Amino acid sequence: MEMKVSLKKGVGFFVRAASVFLRGAEAREASEGIEAKPKRPPVEELLVSGLGDAIVVAVAVAERMEADGLAEIAGVETLFPEMPDGETRSSQIRITLRRLNRPSLEGGLAVVTWNLAAINNNPFEYWITHTDGAYAELMAQVEQFIENPGERDAPIGDIFGQARYDELRSLMEAEGWRGLDEVDGMWLSDLSIRKAVSGILKDKGLGDKRLCSMPDRFTNTTNLSSGEPAFRPSVINHCANRLSSVAEWWPQWKAFMFQDYLEVPAGSSGSKRVRPCELLPSIKRAKYPAITDAEEAVSVPLQCLCLAIFDAILVHMMHVLSPDGHWQKIKESICDATFRKKNAKTTAILDGYREASVMCLQEASVKFLGDLGVSSLATTHHIVAPAKADAQRDQNSAVLLSRQFFPAGAAKELTEDVIAALDVQPSPLEAGDLIVVRTTSATGTPFLVASFHGDTNGKSTSPVLRAVAKVLAAEGAGCQLIFGMDANTHLAGSSSLYGVKEFLQDCEALGLRTCWPDGKDMAECLTTCNARTFLQPQLNKACPSTLKLQKGDVNPKDHIVFRRSGFEPVSTFKDNTARRQYVESMCFPTLQFPSDHGLVATALESKL
């Protein structure tokens, strides 16, 4: 079927028309002023054509259909057709769209759960799937550079140099930092003669002492009072400055650390002006026993020096591996997808699931929830955030309730009731980890709706599950439960990791079940696939590219839980592409899907 676009109508008209062609449409009976329409089955292929200035409309429609997961672009043809006498010859584009079979949420109560993933300060920290083949090549080169540097393992004196050390020392002296004579000795007799990779990046002692990772943690990304972040000039954050060489990087680094004043939050509602160098903490031997008494005494200037050396090594390495600077274009594309445009991409994906009656979100920032409140989703759903949302840690659970299915929205938040019902103390929960609300459907059925983000090892999940079950029981047998969660369950449980097998047993013991079919191999229900790269300050956590699946985080972590007596799952699927498809063994996030957790969706049929 061909759809010819023009400039006579807006792009939105043709987007809606293409959606109908690809989705199909139900029959419509005639009524006053409205004519009857027969049922329209979906087309398998749609040819979108545009002539002359309408080419941009055709391209926009095709891109939208692909972004919405309705179709893939199967072919593009550019023509220069003969025009009637007297008319200027004009170009034409013909784009073939092939319909994608999208899993449906029809046939029951539609529920979605998704850990949106808090923004990662280091765009290179995790292996991702990138459309630019140069990304995989670059990361392989970084891995090789660090694993087998050979002659490229240059002394720090050649990369950072005495002149830069002297400049740094003057800046540290101006701060009144003590122990600089001792730091001079450490520089001359030790650090300056170390090799960049073997002596700094891969040195276990520096890692145990936190001399690079601690200052990176405090200065990598600083959240300002304005809500905007400030970035240290570094390879491993979202800094957009040009860092083509150590010479170009160094003046920027000095200015940021010692000259730039940042307005940061202070107290309940105030703010203060600080320079990043003032944020560096002392490193205490009591907490990090690897550090010596002498190093503890000068830990502030020593970590500042180590951070400068560390950043210089990374800039030097990227210049060696990508002398044309293409690495910075790759970084920009990742920063756009996972940081600058992350909220917009996330909202667009959720909008594609707007038929869901319940959406359970985890690790949502306060800003994102605020933006969601003024998005088109707010017209179809109540946006419910926890009363004690945490803007500092900024990883909050939330729920979206369909205005059609739950007209009144959330009647009462019961999060504190669940926390009070925990059978372990102190509470293993951080502020924002959990939200529980009571609501009522349009048909009068009471519901308890919850969203939860477990700790890394999953140890808080079981007590939270039991506490929610207690509160549910107090609500009465007629109250139904919808509980979306990142349970942080692991395929292989252990004494330190909560196993998915134990999780399923805990659910069963409480009269609950998950959206996954009973007896299904949980190795087929994986919702994470990520591993750390070699471009980060803690190389002990790095995973070789050939072992990403074996040693990475590849686990069935995300679940939708409900009363076994209340619902039966009609269909369940997962998504890591923004197209209602899940590509197994693919590391994500990707440029199209900005989270490291897959989205899980299910349609639940009532048993009542």
PDB file of N, CA and C in Angstrom, residues 2-6 46-51 54-55 57-59 92-96:
ATOM      1  N   GLU A   2       0.484   2.248  -0.759  1.00  0.00           N
ATOM      2  CA  GLU A   2       1.267   3.483  -0.827  1.00  0.00           C
ATOM      3  C   GLU A   2       0.500   4.624  -0.161  1.00  0.00           C
ATOM      4  N   MET A   3       1.226   5.416   0.629  1.00  0.00           N
ATOM      5  CA  MET A   3       0.674   6.631   1.221  1.00  0.00           C
ATOM      6  C   MET A   3       1.501   7.812   0.727  1.00  0.00           C
ATOM      7  N   LYS A   4       0.868   8.675  -0.065  1.00  0.00           N
ATOM      8  CA  LYS A   4       1.557   9.847  -0.590  1.00  0.00           C
ATOM      9  C   LYS A   4       1.375  11.012   0.378  1.00  0.00           C
ATOM     10  N   VAL A   5       2.494  11.599   0.792  1.00  0.00           N
ATOM     11  CA  VAL A   5       2.426  12.723   1.720  1.00  0.00           C
ATOM     12  C   VAL A   5       2.604  14.032   0.961  1.00  0.00           C
ATOM     13  N   SER A   6       2.168  15.114   1.571  1.00  0.00           N
ATOM     14  CA  SER A   6       2.281  16.431   0.937  1.00  0.00           C
ATOM     15  C   SER A   6       2.423  17.488   2.021  1.00  0.00           C
ATOM     16  N   LEU A  46       4.135  -0.689   4.067  1.00  0.00           N
ATOM     17  CA  LEU A  46       3.568   0.614   3.729  1.00  0.00           C
ATOM     18  C   LEU A  46       4.631   1.413   2.989  1.00  0.00           C
ATOM     19  N   LEU A  47       4.287   1.860   1.789  1.00  0.00           N
ATOM     20  CA  LEU A  47       5.199   2.680   0.994  1.00  0.00           C
ATOM     21  C   LEU A  47       4.839   4.146   1.228  1.00  0.00           C
ATOM     22  N   VAL A  48       5.755   4.887   1.812  1.00  0.00           N
ATOM     23  CA  VAL A  48       5.547   6.315   2.070  1.00  0.00           C
ATOM     24  C   VAL A  48       6.334   7.095   1.029  1.00  0.00           C
ATOM     25  N   SER A  49       5.641   7.893   0.237  1.00  0.00           N
ATOM     26  CA  SER A  49       6.318   8.633  -0.832  1.00  0.00           C
ATOM     27  C   SER A  49       6.066  10.126  -0.689  1.00  0.00           C
ATOM     28  N   GLY A  50       7.095  10.892  -1.009  1.00  0.00           N
ATOM     29  CA  GLY A  50       6.995  12.346  -0.951  1.00  0.00           C
ATOM     30  C   GLY A  50       7.714  12.956  -2.130  1.00  0.00           C
ATOM     31  N   LEU A  51       7.135  14.006  -2.684  1.00  0.00           N
ATOM     32  CA  LEU A  51       7.681  14.653  -3.877  1.00  0.00           C
ATOM     33  C   LEU A  51       8.175  16.054  -3.516  1.00  0.00           C
ATOM     34  N   ALA A  54       7.999  17.863  -0.005  1.00  0.00           N
ATOM     35  CA  ALA A  54       7.322  16.923   0.899  1.00  0.00           C
ATOM     36  C   ALA A  54       8.222  15.754   1.297  1.00  0.00           C
ATOM     37  N   ILE A  55       9.433  15.706   0.756  1.00  0.00           N
ATOM     38  CA  ILE A  55      10.376  14.641   1.126  1.00  0.00           C
ATOM     39  C   ILE A  55      10.626  14.655   2.635  1.00  0.00           C
ATOM     40  N   VAL A  57       8.643  15.468   4.938  1.00  0.00           N
ATOM     41  CA  VAL A  57       7.479  14.894   5.618  1.00  0.00           C
ATOM     42  C   VAL A  57       7.556  13.371   5.582  1.00  0.00           C
ATOM     43  N   ALA A  58       7.897  12.824   4.421  1.00  0.00           N
ATOM     44  CA  ALA A  58       8.009  11.372   4.279  1.00  0.00           C
ATOM     45  C   ALA A  58       9.068  10.811   5.221  1.00  0.00           C
ATOM     46  N   VAL A  59      10.207  11.489   5.292  1.00  0.00           N
ATOM     47  CA  VAL A  59      11.291  11.039   6.174  1.00  0.00           C
ATOM     48  C   VAL A  59      10.853  11.107   7.635  1.00  0.00           C
ATOM     49  N   GLN A  92      11.974  12.740  -5.832  1.00  0.00           N
ATOM     50  CA  GLN A  92      10.949  12.015  -5.080  1.00  0.00           C
ATOM     51  C   GLN A  92      11.629  10.967  -4.217  1.00  0.00           C
ATOM     52  N   ILE A  93      11.087  10.745  -3.019  1.00  0.00           N
ATOM     53  CA  ILE A  93      11.594   9.683  -2.160  1.00  0.00           C
ATOM     54  C   ILE A  93      10.481   8.679  -1.910  1.00  0.00           C
ATOM     55  N   ARG A  94      10.856   7.391  -1.911  1.00  0.00           N
ATOM     56  CA  ARG A  94       9.912   6.308  -1.645  1.00  0.00           C
ATOM     57  C   ARG A  94      10.533   5.439  -0.552  1.00  0.00           C
ATOM     58  N   ILE A  95       9.880   5.423   0.596  1.00  0.00           N
ATOM     59  CA  ILE A  95      10.404   4.694   1.751  1.00  0.00           C
ATOM     60  C   ILE A  95       9.487   3.515   2.047  1.00  0.00           C
ATOM     61  N   THR A  96      10.059   2.319   2.030  1.00  0.00           N
ATOM     62  CA  THR A  96       9.283   1.115   2.323  1.00  0.00           C
ATOM     63  C   THR A  96       9.382   0.798   3.809  1.00  0.00           C
TER      64      THR A  96
END
